[in-house]
Amino acid sequence: MINVKPRPLLLAISAPSGTGKTTLCDRLVSEFPSMKYSVSCTTRSPRDGEIDGVDYLFLDEAAFVARIAEGAFLEHASVHGYRYGTLRETVLDAFAAGQDVVMDIDVQGAEQIRTLLHEPANRELQRAFIDVFIAPPSIESLNARLKGRGKDSDEVIARRVQQAEVELQHWSSYRYFIINDRLDASYDALRSIIIAERHRIFSSSEA
Ligand code: 5GP
């Protein structure tokens, strides 16, 4: 019998807001028990129903900046005027517990992690990292979807659509790309990526 220890997976998913990313990630986490959401830090205030330590670790600006100075973040970025970041220890503790990690991060955060992967000290991260960009079928469909949710004002929707146009310019930096036209088909694509990555063999220069 070949003795192969499965490597942990670090799945970074980026998508403009309103693309269906949360639904897809929730399905993934419920189908694959080893996959855990990474709880990020943010300086934005909790929304109704959000719980500190569950949805995010809610930090004030000073606490967030102190964590940056300590080098505690694997990546951090400003999104919609607030800071967001993934703590190194969140990912490393999950790996140590034999879990895979799902990160919902913006395009800047994904780019920062890709840069880190070039460092020889980050070989485990390099092998674990899988980045997926989820896109709406079109800007018009995104606009219609955000309006249909009835959650945001016209002004907020206009800002999100504008932001989506900027984020969409980064799709080709990702290894995988899914256009979320039909949810079931998109989910099939996402779970197929995970299954294929679990079966990936690394060449001796990558191992
Ligand atoms: P929201 O405030 O709606 O929960 O998230 C807003 C945006 O922040 C989303 O695009 C999400 O992907 C991004 N985001 C959430 N957590 C992180 C994080 O830890 N790092 C980065 N870079 N972006 C994040």
Coordinates of C-alpha atoms and ligand atoms in Angstrom, one line a residue:
M1 CA 0.0 0.0 0.0
I2 CA 1.3 3.4 -0.9
N3 CA 1.6 5.6 2.2
V4 CA 0.3 9.0 1.3
K5 CA -0.7 11.6 3.9
P6 CA -3.4 13.8 2.4
R7 CA -2.3 17.4 2.3
P8 CA -4.5 20.1 3.9
L9 CA -6.4 22.4 1.4
L10 CA -6.5 26.1 1.7
L11 CA -9.4 27.2 -0.6
A12 CA -9.5 30.9 -1.4
I13 CA -12.8 32.0 -3.0
S14 CA -13.3 35.5 -4.4
A15 CA -16.4 36.8 -6.0
P16 CA -18.2 40.1 -6.3
S17 CA -20.9 40.5 -3.8
G18 CA -24.3 39.1 -5.0
T19 CA -22.6 36.3 -7.0
G20 CA -23.9 33.4 -4.9
K21 CA -20.5 32.8 -3.2
T22 CA -22.0 32.3 0.3
T23 CA -24.5 29.7 -0.9
L24 CA -21.8 27.8 -2.7
C25 CA -19.4 27.9 0.2
D26 CA -22.1 26.9 2.7
R27 CA -22.9 23.8 0.5
L28 CA -19.2 22.9 0.4
V29 CA -18.7 23.2 4.1
S30 CA -21.8 21.0 4.8
E31 CA -20.8 18.4 2.2
F32 CA -17.2 18.1 3.2
P33 CA -16.8 17.8 7.0
S34 CA -13.1 18.5 6.9
M35 CA -13.7 22.0 5.4
K36 CA -14.0 24.8 7.9
Y37 CA -14.6 28.5 7.3
S38 CA -11.8 30.7 8.3
V39 CA -13.1 33.4 10.6
S40 CA -11.6 36.7 9.5
C41 CA -11.0 39.9 11.4
T42 CA -12.8 43.1 10.4
T43 CA -13.1 46.6 11.5
R44 CA -16.7 46.9 10.2
S45 CA -19.6 46.7 12.7
P46 CA -21.6 43.5 13.1
R47 CA -24.7 43.3 11.0
D48 CA -28.0 42.0 12.6
G49 CA -27.5 38.4 13.6
E50 CA -23.8 38.4 13.2
I51 CA -21.8 37.0 16.2
D52 CA -18.3 38.0 17.3
G53 CA -16.0 35.0 16.9
V54 CA -18.4 33.2 14.6
D55 CA -19.0 35.4 11.6
Y56 CA -16.0 37.6 12.2
L57 CA -13.7 38.7 14.9
F58 CA -14.8 42.3 15.2
L59 CA -11.8 44.6 16.0
D60 CA -11.5 48.3 16.3
E61 CA -9.0 50.2 14.1
A62 CA -6.3 50.3 16.9
A63 CA -6.6 46.6 17.6
F64 CA -6.4 45.7 13.9
V65 CA -3.4 47.9 13.3
A66 CA -1.7 46.3 16.3
R67 CA -2.2 42.9 14.8
I68 CA -0.7 44.1 11.5
A69 CA 2.4 45.3 13.4
E70 CA 2.7 42.0 15.1
G71 CA 2.7 40.3 11.7
A72 CA -0.3 38.3 12.8
F73 CA -2.1 38.4 9.4
L74 CA -1.5 36.0 6.6
E75 CA -3.2 38.7 4.4
H76 CA -5.2 41.8 5.0
A77 CA -6.9 44.4 2.8
S78 CA -9.3 47.3 2.8
V79 CA -12.6 46.5 1.2
H80 CA -15.6 49.0 1.0
G81 CA -13.7 51.3 3.5
Y82 CA -13.1 48.7 6.2
R83 CA -10.2 46.4 7.0
Y84 CA -10.4 42.7 6.7
G85 CA -7.8 40.1 7.4
T86 CA -7.0 36.4 7.9
L87 CA -4.9 35.5 10.9
R88 CA -2.0 33.2 10.3
E89 CA -2.9 31.2 13.4
T90 CA -6.5 30.6 12.2
V91 CA -5.1 28.7 9.1
L92 CA -2.2 27.0 10.9
D93 CA -4.3 25.8 13.8
A94 CA -6.9 24.3 11.4
F95 CA -4.1 22.5 9.5
A96 CA -2.7 21.2 12.7
A97 CA -6.2 19.8 13.6
G98 CA -6.3 18.1 10.2
Q99 CA -8.8 20.4 8.7
D100 CA -9.1 22.1 5.4
V101 CA -9.8 25.9 5.3
V102 CA -12.2 27.9 3.2
M103 CA -11.4 31.6 3.0
D104 CA -13.8 34.1 1.6
I105 CA -11.4 36.8 0.6
D106 CA -11.3 39.7 -1.8
V107 CA -8.9 39.9 -4.9
Q108 CA -6.3 41.9 -3.0
G109 CA -6.1 39.3 -0.2
A110 CA -5.8 36.4 -2.7
E111 CA -3.0 38.3 -4.5
Q112 CA -1.1 38.7 -1.2
I113 CA -1.3 35.0 -0.5
R114 CA 0.0 34.2 -4.0
T115 CA 3.0 36.4 -3.4
L116 CA 3.7 34.6 -0.1
L117 CA 3.7 31.3 -1.9
H118 CA 7.0 32.1 -3.6
E119 CA 8.8 32.0 -0.2
P120 CA 10.5 28.6 0.4
A121 CA 9.3 28.8 4.1
N122 CA 5.7 28.7 2.9
R123 CA 5.8 25.3 1.1
E124 CA 2.9 23.9 3.1
L125 CA 0.8 26.9 2.1
Q126 CA 1.9 26.6 -1.5
R127 CA 0.8 23.0 -1.7
A128 CA -2.5 23.7 0.1
F129 CA -3.5 26.7 -1.8
I130 CA -6.4 26.6 -4.4
D131 CA -7.9 29.8 -5.6
V132 CA -11.3 30.0 -7.3
F133 CA -13.0 33.1 -8.8
I134 CA -16.7 33.0 -9.0
A135 CA -18.3 35.5 -11.5
P136 CA -21.9 36.5 -12.3
P137 CA -23.0 35.7 -15.9
S138 CA -23.1 39.4 -16.6
I139 CA -23.0 42.8 -14.9
E140 CA -26.7 43.2 -15.8
S141 CA -27.6 39.9 -14.1
L142 CA -25.7 40.9 -11.0
N143 CA -27.5 44.2 -10.9
A144 CA -30.9 42.4 -11.2
R145 CA -29.9 39.9 -8.5
L146 CA -28.8 42.6 -6.0
K147 CA -32.1 44.5 -6.7
G148 CA -34.1 41.3 -6.3
R149 CA -32.5 40.6 -2.8
G150 CA -34.1 43.8 -1.6
K151 CA -31.3 44.2 1.0
D152 CA -29.5 47.3 -0.2
S153 CA -30.4 50.8 -1.3
D154 CA -30.0 51.9 -5.0
E155 CA -26.9 53.8 -4.0
V156 CA -25.3 50.7 -2.3
I157 CA -26.2 48.5 -5.3
A158 CA -24.6 51.0 -7.7
R159 CA -21.4 50.9 -5.6
R160 CA -21.4 47.1 -5.4
V161 CA -21.8 46.8 -9.2
Q162 CA -19.0 49.3 -9.7
Q163 CA -16.8 47.4 -7.4
A164 CA -17.7 44.1 -9.2
E165 CA -16.5 45.6 -12.4
V166 CA -13.1 46.2 -10.8
E167 CA -12.9 42.8 -9.2
L168 CA -13.9 41.0 -12.4
Q169 CA -10.7 42.3 -14.0
H170 CA -8.7 40.0 -11.7
W171 CA -10.3 36.7 -12.7
S172 CA -7.4 35.5 -14.8
S173 CA -5.0 35.5 -11.8
Y174 CA -6.9 32.6 -10.3
R175 CA -6.4 28.9 -11.1
Y176 CA -10.1 28.2 -11.4
F177 CA -13.0 30.2 -12.7
I178 CA -16.7 29.5 -12.4
I179 CA -19.5 31.5 -14.0
N180 CA -22.4 31.1 -11.6
D181 CA -25.2 30.9 -14.1
R182 CA -27.0 27.9 -12.6
L183 CA -26.4 27.2 -8.9
D184 CA -26.4 23.4 -9.2
A185 CA -24.0 23.3 -12.1
S186 CA -21.7 25.8 -10.3
Y187 CA -21.7 23.7 -7.2
D188 CA -20.9 20.6 -9.2
A189 CA -17.9 22.5 -10.7
L190 CA -16.7 23.7 -7.2
R191 CA -17.0 20.2 -5.6
S192 CA -15.2 18.7 -8.6
I193 CA -12.3 21.1 -8.1
I194 CA -12.0 20.0 -4.5
I195 CA -12.2 16.3 -5.4
A196 CA -9.6 16.7 -8.2
E197 CA -7.3 18.6 -5.9
R198 CA -7.5 15.9 -3.3
H199 CA -6.1 13.5 -5.9
R200 CA -3.4 15.7 -7.2
I201 CA 0.2 14.4 -7.3
F202 CA 3.1 16.8 -6.9
S203 CA 6.2 16.4 -8.9
S204 CA 9.4 15.9 -6.8
S205 CA 10.4 19.5 -7.3
E206 CA 7.1 20.6 -5.8
A207 CA 6.9 18.0 -3.0
Ligands
5GP1 P1 -18.7 41.6 4.1 O1 -18.4 42.8 4.9 O2 -19.9 41.7 3.2 O3 -18.9 40.4 5.0 O4 -17.4 41.3 3.2 C1 -17.0 42.2 2.3 C2 -15.9 41.7 1.5 O5 -14.7 41.5 2.3 C3 -16.1 40.4 0.7 O6 -15.7 40.7 -0.6 C4 -15.2 39.4 1.3 O7 -14.7 38.5 0.3 C5 -14.1 40.3 1.9 N1 -13.4 39.6 3.0 C6 -14.0 39.0 4.0 N2 -13.1 38.5 4.9 C7 -11.9 38.9 4.3 C8 -10.5 38.6 4.7 O8 -10.2 38.0 5.7 N3 -9.5 39.1 3.9 C9 -9.8 39.8 2.7 N4 -8.8 40.2 2.0 N5 -11.1 40.0 2.3 C10 -12.1 39.6 3.1

